[in-house]
Amino acid sequence: MERLLTAAEMRETEKAAMESGETSGRHLMERAGEGAVAAILSEWPDLADGPHRAAVLCGPGNNGGDGFVVARLLADRGWTVEVYLYGDPDRVAGDARANLEAWTARHPLQPMEQAAGATPPNLLIDAMFGIGVSRPIPDLCMQAWHALAASDAPSGPPGRTVALDCPSGFDVDRGGYFLPEPEGNDPAAWRLLPDLCVTFHAAKQGLFLEEAARRAPRVVAIGLAEDAAATAAATRVLSGDAAEQRAWYRRVTGGEEHLHKYDRGHALVLGGGPGKGGAARMAARAALRAGAGLVTVAVPRDALPENAAQLNAIMLSAMDTPDDLDRLLEDGRLSVVCLGPGLGVSARTRELVGSALDSGRRVVLDADALTSFREAPDTLFEMLNGDCVLTPHEGEFARLFPDLAERGRSLSKVDAARQAAARCGAVVLLKGAATVIADPEGTVGVHAALYDRRVPQLATAGAGDVLAGFITGLCAAPGRDTRAVTELAAWLHAESARTFGPGLIAEDLPDELPKVLAGLGA
């Protein structure tokens, strides 16, 4: 699980290392250039076969300094390298200045204005503006990039494009590109979208909130202490190789050595009336597949026949009123309650939520259970605790936390979820291609279904109900950390969709989960 850093956290990490004497800015820049070249040649081995042509677009700051190092190292390998600088060379200062002078001592430097007329290279490097810039890139830089990236080189390997640390104009805190005012501008032109982003020391938060490049970011070490990122942030991206995933699963679940079904917990899923029970049934099947020892679906009495016709391993119980739910919850073996899927937006739903929360059980609230409190979210928040999970999509989130939603791009999705969790006192899972899970203490996990881990097939009716069921099933066993199992459920949900592939419907997800669990050694 990689730590994610904001721009401020990365700057603080570098500053602390340099002030302690652990390293210097010049050394960090050299390591960044070396790491970038190694990552590029590893990504595209054909570029290592003999010299080729490269163009490096440099800005006047430290990102440009990284670019000068990359240019020098490629030239030392026999490459033909053209370096284009934005702005006045005399204004380049500090460590970037030292590397500019090292370049110009042996090679020519060209102004950015000349880039648009140059021959497209085999490798185009964006070293214009790094993590310290929070505005759209200048028109000249945008035009230079697109002119050189527009077509393949006339000879040698096809043109590849790489950004150093982050693409110029990309928001490394909130994700997405900074765009100019829309009058007469094509927003797509300011989204550089290189083939690859090589980022330094630690992954940057925004790179896992929206896609910054066509491939997943490559992180390279630059000589900072390995634990520096861990002490700088409490945000992690939920990913890793197969061994890390197996270890993560066992750490969160404690393995699957339960000897009795009640040791695995008994989940209760509340469903809607006749004709509205599909969502609850999918959530219940998902809970059973995810590991609950028993699952009961409680529905109004007149909905029992249709549910009985479609459920086998799942038990049924009648529940017409909140008093009926209270009686069900007298069974001390019930360990978790899931409310929302297909339950209906109503005063009755609010009462059922209150009964579930008063019982002291873990509670997963989704869909209608959230929307039912849109007029009085504070009423819900007063009843919540750290063993509750809210699973809103962005629309539901806006109903419960309108002030956070109204801040739009001024607030990152990570900060929005973190502030929401602190306010309501529960775990918040904010859905999306980048799903963010936050607990009231401020710890955040990001599950990024981006880059090579995209799962567009999850854009299907009922997928959210299944996710609520996965969370419920993993929460059923006692002693597990609520945030940790919620993070795991988000990963299992996406991985089940990825394993199934195209043609997925929500009902396929619970049946695909055993394959994913088998791969984890469950």
Short mmCIF file of C-alpha atoms in Angstrom, two decimals:
data_model
loop_
_atom_site.label_atom_id
_atom_site.label_comp_id
_atom_site.label_asym_id
_atom_site.label_seq_id
_atom_site.Cartn_x
_atom_site.Cartn_y
_atom_site.Cartn_z
CA MET A 1 0.00 0.00 0.00
CA GLU A 2 1.71 3.18 -1.19
CA ARG A 3 1.46 6.44 0.68
CA LEU A 4 0.06 9.37 -1.29
CA LEU A 5 1.52 12.83 -0.81
CA THR A 6 0.14 16.26 -1.56
CA ALA A 7 2.39 18.91 -3.07
CA ALA A 8 2.85 20.55 0.34
CA GLU A 9 3.74 17.24 2.00
CA MET A 10 6.30 16.47 -0.69
CA ARG A 11 7.91 19.89 -0.34
CA GLU A 12 8.03 19.47 3.44
CA THR A 13 9.63 16.03 3.07
CA GLU A 14 12.34 17.42 0.78
CA LYS A 15 12.89 20.46 2.98
CA ALA A 16 13.31 18.36 6.12
CA ALA A 17 15.80 16.06 4.40
CA MET A 18 17.90 18.96 3.10
CA GLU A 19 17.85 20.88 6.39
CA SER A 20 19.01 17.77 8.25
CA GLY A 21 21.99 17.42 5.92
CA GLU A 22 20.71 14.07 4.70
CA THR A 23 20.82 15.25 1.09
CA SER A 24 21.02 18.34 -1.12
CA GLY A 25 18.78 19.79 -3.78
CA ARG A 26 21.40 19.11 -6.43
CA HIS A 27 21.64 15.47 -5.34
CA LEU A 28 17.84 15.07 -5.39
CA MET A 29 17.71 16.51 -8.90
CA GLU A 30 20.42 14.17 -10.14
CA ARG A 31 18.69 11.16 -8.61
CA ALA A 32 15.39 12.24 -10.15
CA GLY A 33 16.94 12.41 -13.60
CA GLU A 34 18.69 9.06 -13.21
CA GLY A 35 15.50 7.43 -11.96
CA ALA A 36 13.45 8.90 -14.78
CA VAL A 37 15.81 7.62 -17.48
CA ALA A 38 15.90 4.16 -15.89
CA ALA A 39 12.10 4.07 -15.68
CA ILE A 40 11.69 5.15 -19.30
CA LEU A 41 14.09 2.53 -20.62
CA SER A 42 12.43 -0.11 -18.43
CA GLU A 43 8.99 0.86 -19.74
CA TRP A 44 10.12 0.81 -23.38
CA PRO A 45 13.15 -1.47 -23.82
CA ASP A 46 13.33 -0.66 -27.54
CA LEU A 47 14.49 2.84 -26.58
CA ALA A 48 17.56 1.29 -24.96
CA ASP A 49 18.63 -0.26 -28.26
CA GLY A 50 20.91 2.40 -29.64
CA PRO A 51 20.71 6.20 -29.69
CA HIS A 52 17.49 7.95 -30.69
CA ARG A 53 16.09 11.48 -30.76
CA ALA A 54 14.63 13.22 -27.72
CA ALA A 55 13.09 16.61 -27.11
CA VAL A 56 12.94 17.97 -23.56
CA LEU A 57 10.60 20.87 -22.79
CA CYS A 58 11.92 22.66 -19.70
CA GLY A 59 10.42 25.29 -17.46
CA PRO A 60 12.33 27.82 -15.36
CA GLY A 61 11.99 26.00 -12.03
CA ASN A 62 13.13 22.76 -10.43
CA ASN A 63 11.02 20.63 -12.78
CA GLY A 64 13.06 22.14 -15.60
CA GLY A 65 16.19 21.29 -13.62
CA ASP A 66 15.11 17.64 -13.61
CA GLY A 67 14.66 17.94 -17.37
CA PHE A 68 18.20 19.26 -17.88
CA VAL A 69 19.54 16.22 -16.01
CA VAL A 70 17.48 13.82 -18.16
CA ALA A 71 18.68 15.59 -21.31
CA ARG A 72 22.32 15.32 -20.24
CA LEU A 73 22.02 11.63 -19.34
CA LEU A 74 20.36 10.79 -22.66
CA ALA A 75 23.01 12.75 -24.56
CA ASP A 76 25.70 10.82 -22.67
CA ARG A 77 24.09 7.65 -24.09
CA GLY A 78 24.61 8.99 -27.60
CA TRP A 79 21.11 10.34 -28.15
CA THR A 80 20.42 13.46 -30.18
CA VAL A 81 18.70 15.71 -27.66
CA GLU A 82 17.07 19.09 -28.18
CA VAL A 83 16.23 21.15 -25.10
CA TYR A 84 13.64 23.92 -25.29
CA LEU A 85 13.36 26.41 -22.43
CA TYR A 86 10.31 28.45 -21.54
CA GLY A 87 11.32 31.94 -20.46
CA ASP A 88 14.57 33.81 -19.94
CA PRO A 89 17.59 31.58 -19.18
CA ASP A 90 18.94 34.28 -16.87
CA ARG A 91 15.93 33.80 -14.58
CA VAL A 92 16.68 30.12 -13.94
CA ALA A 93 18.12 29.91 -10.43
CA GLY A 94 19.44 27.56 -7.77
CA ASP A 95 19.99 23.88 -8.48
CA ALA A 96 18.11 24.17 -11.77
CA ARG A 97 20.61 26.85 -12.84
CA ALA A 98 23.54 24.55 -12.10
CA ASN A 99 22.06 21.84 -14.30
CA LEU A 100 21.19 24.34 -17.03
CA GLU A 101 24.83 25.44 -17.09
CA ALA A 102 25.99 21.82 -17.16
CA TRP A 103 23.83 21.35 -20.26
CA THR A 104 24.81 24.56 -22.08
CA ALA A 105 28.51 23.91 -21.46
CA ARG A 106 28.29 21.12 -24.07
CA HIS A 107 25.00 21.52 -25.94
CA PRO A 108 22.82 24.22 -27.43
CA LEU A 109 19.69 25.54 -25.72
CA GLN A 110 16.69 26.60 -27.76
CA PRO A 111 13.77 28.85 -26.85
CA MET A 112 10.34 27.24 -26.49
CA GLU A 113 9.12 29.25 -29.50
CA GLN A 114 11.17 27.01 -31.80
CA ALA A 115 9.68 23.73 -30.58
CA ALA A 116 6.52 23.92 -32.69
CA GLY A 117 8.52 23.71 -35.91
CA ALA A 118 10.82 20.86 -34.85
CA THR A 119 10.75 17.27 -36.11
CA PRO A 120 8.81 14.97 -33.76
CA PRO A 121 11.25 12.93 -31.61
CA ASN A 122 11.26 9.32 -30.46
CA LEU A 123 10.90 10.58 -26.89
CA LEU A 124 9.26 13.79 -25.70
CA ILE A 125 9.82 14.88 -22.09
CA ASP A 126 7.59 17.31 -20.21
CA ALA A 127 9.73 19.08 -17.59
CA MET A 128 7.95 22.41 -17.80
CA PHE A 129 5.98 22.81 -14.57
CA GLY A 130 5.90 20.36 -11.68
CA ILE A 131 3.95 20.01 -8.47
CA GLY A 132 4.44 23.62 -7.41
CA VAL A 133 2.28 25.23 -10.11
CA SER A 134 -1.49 25.56 -9.72
CA ARG A 135 -2.62 27.17 -12.96
CA PRO A 136 -3.05 26.23 -16.62
CA ILE A 137 0.18 26.04 -18.57
CA PRO A 138 0.97 28.93 -20.94
CA ASP A 139 -0.38 28.71 -24.50
CA LEU A 140 3.16 28.53 -25.88
CA CYS A 141 4.00 25.46 -23.79
CA MET A 142 0.73 23.75 -24.67
CA GLN A 143 1.32 24.35 -28.38
CA ALA A 144 4.92 23.12 -28.20
CA TRP A 145 3.82 19.91 -26.50
CA HIS A 146 1.11 19.09 -29.00
CA ALA A 147 3.30 19.96 -31.98
CA LEU A 148 5.98 17.48 -30.91
CA ALA A 149 3.58 14.83 -29.60
CA ALA A 150 1.25 14.95 -32.59
CA SER A 151 2.98 12.34 -34.73
CA ASP A 152 5.65 9.66 -34.62
CA ALA A 153 9.29 10.32 -35.30
CA PRO A 154 10.31 9.91 -38.96
CA SER A 155 12.74 7.12 -38.01
CA GLY A 156 13.36 4.77 -35.11
CA PRO A 157 10.83 3.77 -32.45
CA PRO A 158 7.44 5.47 -32.40
CA GLY A 159 7.19 8.63 -30.34
CA ARG A 160 6.68 8.20 -26.60
CA THR A 161 5.75 11.00 -24.22
CA VAL A 162 6.74 11.28 -20.56
CA ALA A 163 6.07 13.79 -17.77
CA LEU A 164 8.52 14.28 -14.92
CA ASP A 165 6.90 14.20 -11.45
CA CYS A 166 3.52 15.23 -12.87
CA PRO A 167 2.21 16.46 -16.22
CA SER A 168 2.47 20.24 -16.50
CA GLY A 169 -0.77 21.87 -15.46
CA PHE A 170 -1.98 18.83 -13.50
CA ASP A 171 -3.40 19.31 -10.01
CA VAL A 172 -1.47 16.85 -7.84
CA ASP A 173 -3.70 17.49 -4.83
CA ARG A 174 -7.18 17.29 -6.35
CA GLY A 175 -6.62 15.51 -9.65
CA GLY A 176 -7.44 16.83 -13.11
CA TYR A 177 -5.81 19.51 -15.20
CA PHE A 178 -6.02 23.23 -14.54
CA LEU A 179 -8.00 24.68 -17.43
CA PRO A 180 -8.16 28.24 -18.76
CA GLU A 181 -11.35 30.25 -19.01
CA PRO A 182 -13.60 28.58 -21.60
CA GLU A 183 -13.94 31.52 -24.01
CA GLY A 184 -12.53 30.27 -27.30
CA ASN A 185 -10.51 27.50 -25.65
CA ASP A 186 -10.64 23.75 -26.15
CA PRO A 187 -10.22 22.24 -22.66
CA ALA A 188 -8.81 19.04 -24.15
CA ALA A 189 -5.78 20.93 -25.43
CA TRP A 190 -4.63 21.66 -21.87
CA ARG A 191 -4.85 18.00 -20.85
CA LEU A 192 -1.41 16.86 -21.97
CA LEU A 193 -2.01 13.17 -21.10
CA PRO A 194 1.50 11.81 -21.69
CA ASP A 195 2.03 8.10 -22.15
CA LEU A 196 3.77 7.88 -18.77
CA CYS A 197 4.31 9.97 -15.66
CA VAL A 198 7.48 9.28 -13.67
CA THR A 199 6.94 10.71 -10.20
CA PHE A 200 9.62 11.12 -7.56
CA HIS A 201 9.95 9.58 -4.07
CA ALA A 202 6.23 8.89 -3.52
CA ALA A 203 3.02 8.84 -5.51
CA LYS A 204 1.18 12.15 -5.56
CA GLN A 205 -2.41 12.18 -4.38
CA GLY A 206 -4.03 13.68 -7.47
CA LEU A 207 -2.47 11.07 -9.76
CA PHE A 208 -4.81 8.53 -8.17
CA LEU A 209 -7.93 10.70 -8.14
CA GLU A 210 -8.03 11.31 -11.90
CA GLU A 211 -5.94 9.93 -14.74
CA ALA A 212 -2.92 12.06 -15.49
CA ALA A 213 -1.40 9.86 -18.18
CA ARG A 214 -2.20 6.84 -20.32
CA ARG A 215 -0.29 4.46 -18.03
CA ALA A 216 -0.12 4.14 -14.28
CA PRO A 217 2.51 6.37 -12.64
CA ARG A 218 5.99 5.01 -12.03
CA VAL A 219 7.51 6.03 -8.69
CA VAL A 220 11.30 6.33 -8.52
CA ALA A 221 13.50 6.80 -5.47
CA ILE A 222 15.52 10.00 -5.25
CA GLY A 223 17.56 9.38 -2.12
CA LEU A 224 15.09 10.40 0.57
CA ALA A 225 14.59 8.17 3.59
CA GLU A 226 12.16 5.35 2.87
CA ASP A 227 9.96 6.23 5.83
CA ALA A 228 9.76 9.93 5.03
CA ALA A 229 6.53 9.51 3.07
CA ALA A 230 4.99 7.37 5.80
CA THR A 231 5.47 10.10 8.39
CA ALA A 232 4.23 12.85 6.09
CA ALA A 233 0.74 11.59 5.24
CA ALA A 234 -2.11 9.39 6.34
CA THR A 235 -3.45 8.76 2.83
CA ARG A 236 -2.72 5.51 1.00
CA VAL A 237 -3.53 4.05 -2.39
CA LEU A 238 -5.04 0.57 -2.08
CA SER A 239 -2.89 -1.43 -4.47
CA GLY A 240 0.08 -3.73 -4.51
CA ASP A 241 1.49 -6.88 -6.03
CA ALA A 242 -0.05 -10.31 -5.48
CA ALA A 243 1.98 -11.04 -2.35
CA GLU A 244 1.04 -7.70 -0.80
CA GLN A 245 -2.62 -8.30 -1.60
CA ARG A 246 -2.58 -11.73 0.05
CA ALA A 247 -0.89 -10.30 3.13
CA TRP A 248 -3.38 -7.42 3.21
CA TYR A 249 -6.35 -9.79 3.04
CA ARG A 250 -5.05 -11.95 5.88
CA ARG A 251 -4.14 -8.94 8.00
CA VAL A 252 -7.62 -7.42 7.65
CA THR A 253 -9.67 -10.60 7.99
CA GLY A 254 -7.42 -12.59 10.31
CA GLY A 255 -7.65 -15.46 7.85
CA GLU A 256 -10.61 -17.80 7.55
CA GLU A 257 -10.03 -20.23 10.42
CA HIS A 258 -13.50 -19.74 11.96
CA LEU A 259 -14.86 -23.11 13.06
CA HIS A 260 -18.52 -22.18 13.32
CA LYS A 261 -20.84 -20.13 11.15
CA TYR A 262 -21.67 -17.81 14.05
CA ASP A 263 -17.96 -17.07 14.45
CA ARG A 264 -18.18 -15.53 10.98
CA GLY A 265 -21.09 -13.36 12.03
CA HIS A 266 -24.78 -13.07 11.21
CA ALA A 267 -25.74 -10.24 8.85
CA LEU A 268 -29.19 -8.72 8.62
CA VAL A 269 -30.17 -6.97 5.38
CA LEU A 270 -33.39 -4.94 5.31
CA GLY A 271 -35.35 -4.99 2.05
CA GLY A 272 -38.23 -3.18 0.41
CA GLY A 273 -41.80 -4.14 -0.38
CA PRO A 274 -43.19 -6.24 -3.25
CA GLY A 275 -41.35 -5.66 -6.50
CA LYS A 276 -38.57 -3.73 -4.78
CA GLY A 277 -36.52 -6.49 -3.23
CA GLY A 278 -33.85 -7.05 -5.87
CA ALA A 279 -31.34 -4.62 -4.39
CA ALA A 280 -31.54 -6.17 -0.93
CA ARG A 281 -31.28 -9.69 -2.35
CA MET A 282 -28.11 -8.74 -4.24
CA ALA A 283 -26.65 -7.14 -1.11
CA ALA A 284 -27.52 -10.26 0.90
CA ARG A 285 -25.90 -12.64 -1.59
CA ALA A 286 -22.86 -10.40 -1.63
CA ALA A 287 -22.66 -10.46 2.17
CA LEU A 288 -22.82 -14.25 2.20
CA ARG A 289 -20.13 -14.57 -0.49
CA ALA A 290 -17.92 -12.05 1.31
CA GLY A 291 -17.78 -14.20 4.42
CA ALA A 292 -20.78 -13.75 6.70
CA GLY A 293 -21.66 -17.09 8.29
CA LEU A 294 -25.38 -16.41 8.04
CA VAL A 295 -27.47 -13.77 6.30
CA THR A 296 -31.11 -12.91 6.93
CA VAL A 297 -33.20 -10.66 4.70
CA ALA A 298 -36.00 -8.88 6.56
CA VAL A 299 -38.84 -7.55 4.40
CA PRO A 300 -42.49 -6.56 4.78
CA ARG A 301 -44.77 -9.56 5.19
CA ASP A 302 -46.37 -9.12 1.76
CA ALA A 303 -42.92 -9.32 0.12
CA LEU A 304 -42.02 -12.68 1.68
CA PRO A 305 -43.33 -14.87 -1.20
CA GLU A 306 -41.29 -13.22 -3.96
CA ASN A 307 -38.14 -13.30 -1.82
CA ALA A 308 -38.70 -16.93 -0.80
CA ALA A 309 -38.88 -17.85 -4.48
CA GLN A 310 -35.43 -16.38 -5.16
CA LEU A 311 -33.36 -17.07 -2.04
CA ASN A 312 -32.02 -20.41 -0.85
CA ALA A 313 -28.97 -20.09 1.40
CA ILE A 314 -30.31 -16.82 2.81
CA MET A 315 -32.94 -16.78 5.55
CA LEU A 316 -36.08 -14.64 5.54
CA SER A 317 -37.94 -12.80 8.23
CA ALA A 318 -41.00 -10.56 8.25
CA MET A 319 -40.48 -6.94 9.26
CA ASP A 320 -43.27 -4.43 8.80
CA THR A 321 -42.46 -1.88 11.49
CA PRO A 322 -39.50 -0.58 13.49
CA ASP A 323 -40.88 -2.58 16.42
CA ASP A 324 -40.47 -5.73 14.32
CA LEU A 325 -36.84 -4.78 13.71
CA ASP A 326 -36.32 -4.23 17.42
CA ARG A 327 -37.59 -7.76 18.07
CA LEU A 328 -35.24 -9.19 15.44
CA LEU A 329 -32.33 -7.37 17.03
CA GLU A 330 -33.02 -9.04 20.36
CA ASP A 331 -31.06 -11.95 18.87
CA GLY A 332 -27.58 -11.23 20.18
CA ARG A 333 -25.99 -13.27 17.40
CA LEU A 334 -26.86 -10.64 14.79
CA SER A 335 -23.62 -8.73 14.30
CA VAL A 336 -24.20 -6.26 11.44
CA VAL A 337 -27.17 -4.58 9.78
CA CYS A 338 -27.31 -3.28 6.20
CA LEU A 339 -29.99 -0.73 5.36
CA GLY A 340 -30.71 1.18 2.19
CA PRO A 341 -30.78 -0.95 -0.96
CA GLY A 342 -34.37 -0.82 -2.21
CA LEU A 343 -35.67 0.23 1.21
CA GLY A 344 -37.43 3.38 0.03
CA VAL A 345 -37.01 7.05 0.95
CA SER A 346 -39.41 7.59 3.83
CA ALA A 347 -39.97 8.36 7.48
CA ARG A 348 -40.20 4.60 8.05
CA THR A 349 -36.67 4.18 6.71
CA ARG A 350 -35.43 6.87 9.09
CA GLU A 351 -37.04 5.02 11.99
CA LEU A 352 -35.47 1.73 10.90
CA VAL A 353 -32.06 3.38 10.72
CA GLY A 354 -32.58 4.72 14.24
CA SER A 355 -33.50 1.28 15.55
CA ALA A 356 -30.47 -0.33 13.92
CA LEU A 357 -28.11 2.29 15.29
CA ASP A 358 -29.62 2.12 18.77
CA SER A 359 -28.91 -1.63 18.84
CA GLY A 360 -25.16 -1.14 19.09
CA ARG A 361 -24.50 -3.31 16.02
CA ARG A 362 -22.25 -2.40 13.15
CA VAL A 363 -24.40 -0.68 10.56
CA VAL A 364 -23.86 -0.18 6.81
CA LEU A 365 -25.99 2.63 5.34
CA ASP A 366 -26.43 2.92 1.59
CA ALA A 367 -28.77 4.46 -0.97
CA ASP A 368 -32.26 5.14 0.45
CA ALA A 369 -31.03 4.98 4.05
CA LEU A 370 -28.85 8.01 3.27
CA THR A 371 -31.29 9.92 1.08
CA SER A 372 -34.00 9.60 3.73
CA PHE A 373 -31.96 12.02 5.87
CA ARG A 374 -31.36 14.63 3.16
CA GLU A 375 -33.54 17.20 4.97
CA ALA A 376 -31.88 16.65 8.35
CA PRO A 377 -28.43 15.06 8.00
CA ASP A 378 -27.41 16.17 11.48
CA THR A 379 -30.14 13.95 12.89
CA LEU A 380 -28.36 11.00 11.31
CA PHE A 381 -24.89 12.14 12.34
CA GLU A 382 -25.90 12.35 16.00
CA MET A 383 -26.70 8.61 15.96
CA LEU A 384 -23.54 7.39 14.20
CA ASN A 385 -20.30 5.98 15.56
CA GLY A 386 -17.00 4.68 14.23
CA ASP A 387 -18.44 1.21 13.55
CA CYS A 388 -20.92 2.61 11.03
CA VAL A 389 -20.21 2.86 7.31
CA LEU A 390 -21.83 5.34 4.91
CA THR A 391 -21.47 4.51 1.20
CA PRO A 392 -22.67 7.54 -0.79
CA HIS A 393 -22.13 8.23 -4.45
CA GLU A 394 -21.45 11.88 -5.22
CA GLY A 395 -25.14 12.80 -5.44
CA GLU A 396 -25.94 11.23 -2.07
CA PHE A 397 -22.82 12.82 -0.61
CA ALA A 398 -24.04 16.25 -1.75
CA ARG A 399 -27.37 15.69 0.03
CA LEU A 400 -25.70 14.86 3.34
CA PHE A 401 -22.74 17.25 3.11
CA PRO A 402 -23.95 20.08 0.83
CA ASP A 403 -21.34 22.58 2.01
CA LEU A 404 -18.49 20.20 1.18
CA ALA A 405 -19.96 19.34 -2.21
CA GLU A 406 -20.48 23.01 -3.07
CA ARG A 407 -16.77 23.68 -2.70
CA GLY A 408 -16.26 21.68 -5.88
CA ARG A 409 -12.69 21.52 -7.12
CA SER A 410 -11.43 23.76 -4.34
CA LEU A 411 -11.65 20.68 -2.09
CA SER A 412 -10.06 17.39 -3.08
CA LYS A 413 -12.12 14.23 -2.92
CA VAL A 414 -9.74 13.02 -0.21
CA ASP A 415 -10.31 16.11 1.91
CA ALA A 416 -14.06 16.00 1.29
CA ALA A 417 -14.30 12.41 2.52
CA ARG A 418 -11.95 13.08 5.44
CA GLN A 419 -13.96 16.10 6.61
CA ALA A 420 -17.24 14.24 6.14
CA ALA A 421 -16.03 11.31 8.26
CA ALA A 422 -14.83 13.64 10.99
CA ARG A 423 -18.16 15.46 10.99
CA CYS A 424 -20.45 12.45 11.07
CA GLY A 425 -18.23 10.24 13.24
CA ALA A 426 -18.44 7.23 10.92
CA VAL A 427 -16.46 5.63 8.11
CA VAL A 428 -17.33 7.29 4.80
CA LEU A 429 -16.85 5.53 1.47
CA LEU A 430 -17.26 8.09 -1.34
CA LYS A 431 -17.82 6.16 -4.55
CA GLY A 432 -16.38 6.82 -7.98
CA ALA A 433 -13.65 5.66 -10.34
CA ALA A 434 -11.45 6.80 -7.48
CA THR A 435 -13.26 5.55 -4.38
CA VAL A 436 -12.14 7.28 -1.19
CA ILE A 437 -12.56 5.68 2.25
CA ALA A 438 -12.04 7.84 5.35
CA ASP A 439 -12.49 7.25 9.06
CA PRO A 440 -13.20 9.83 11.79
CA GLU A 441 -9.53 9.86 12.84
CA GLY A 442 -8.47 11.15 9.42
CA THR A 443 -6.94 8.01 7.90
CA VAL A 444 -7.80 7.75 4.21
CA GLY A 445 -7.50 5.01 1.62
CA VAL A 446 -7.96 5.56 -2.11
CA HIS A 447 -9.04 2.74 -4.37
CA ALA A 448 -8.23 4.00 -7.85
CA ALA A 449 -9.90 2.09 -10.68
CA LEU A 450 -7.80 4.06 -13.14
CA TYR A 451 -5.14 3.46 -15.78
CA ASP A 452 -4.65 -0.28 -16.33
CA ARG A 453 -7.08 -0.98 -13.48
CA ARG A 454 -10.12 0.65 -15.06
CA VAL A 455 -13.40 -1.21 -14.58
CA PRO A 456 -15.98 0.57 -16.74
CA GLN A 457 -18.23 -2.47 -16.42
CA LEU A 458 -19.03 -1.37 -12.85
CA ALA A 459 -21.20 1.39 -14.32
CA THR A 460 -24.22 -0.89 -14.07
CA ALA A 461 -27.41 -0.86 -12.01
CA GLY A 462 -27.05 -2.57 -8.64
CA ALA A 463 -23.26 -2.51 -8.42
CA GLY A 464 -23.47 -0.23 -5.39
CA ASP A 465 -25.89 -2.60 -3.66
CA VAL A 466 -23.37 -5.40 -4.07
CA LEU A 467 -20.61 -3.21 -2.64
CA ALA A 468 -22.77 -2.54 0.42
CA GLY A 469 -23.21 -6.31 0.74
CA PHE A 470 -19.47 -6.98 0.49
CA ILE A 471 -18.84 -4.46 3.27
CA THR A 472 -21.60 -6.03 5.36
CA GLY A 473 -20.24 -9.55 4.93
CA LEU A 474 -16.71 -8.53 5.86
CA CYS A 475 -18.00 -6.55 8.86
CA ALA A 476 -19.96 -9.53 10.18
CA ALA A 477 -17.08 -11.29 11.93
CA PRO A 478 -16.20 -9.68 15.27
CA GLY A 479 -12.95 -7.89 15.94
CA ARG A 480 -12.25 -6.55 12.48
CA ASP A 481 -11.40 -2.90 11.90
CA THR A 482 -14.35 -1.22 10.21
CA ARG A 483 -12.34 1.09 7.96
CA ALA A 484 -9.95 -1.67 6.96
CA VAL A 485 -12.72 -4.06 5.90
CA THR A 486 -14.43 -1.25 3.99
CA GLU A 487 -11.22 -0.61 2.07
CA LEU A 488 -10.85 -4.32 1.37
CA ALA A 489 -14.46 -4.54 0.18
CA ALA A 490 -13.90 -1.72 -2.32
CA TRP A 491 -10.87 -3.54 -3.74
CA LEU A 492 -12.67 -6.92 -3.89
CA HIS A 493 -15.65 -5.27 -5.60
CA ALA A 494 -13.52 -3.80 -8.39
CA GLU A 495 -11.37 -6.92 -8.68
CA SER A 496 -14.47 -9.11 -9.09
CA ALA A 497 -15.65 -6.88 -11.93
CA ARG A 498 -12.20 -6.92 -13.52
CA THR A 499 -11.99 -10.70 -13.31
CA PHE A 500 -15.42 -11.13 -14.90
CA GLY A 501 -14.75 -8.69 -17.72
CA PRO A 502 -17.17 -7.26 -20.30
CA GLY A 503 -20.87 -8.05 -20.12
CA LEU A 504 -20.99 -7.77 -16.34
CA ILE A 505 -24.25 -7.18 -14.53
CA ALA A 506 -24.43 -6.60 -10.79
CA GLU A 507 -25.70 -10.11 -10.07
CA ASP A 508 -22.45 -11.53 -11.47
CA LEU A 509 -20.28 -9.85 -8.83
CA PRO A 510 -21.05 -12.09 -5.82
CA ASP A 511 -20.53 -15.22 -7.93
CA GLU A 512 -17.19 -13.90 -9.22
CA LEU A 513 -15.87 -13.11 -5.74
CA PRO A 514 -14.80 -16.71 -4.89
CA LYS A 515 -12.31 -16.63 -7.79
CA VAL A 516 -10.78 -13.45 -6.42
CA LEU A 517 -10.65 -14.86 -2.89
CA ALA A 518 -9.02 -18.04 -4.15
CA GLY A 519 -6.29 -15.91 -5.68
CA LEU A 520 -5.70 -14.40 -2.25
CA GLY A 521 -5.29 -17.81 -0.68
CA ALA A 522 -8.53 -17.47 1.27
#
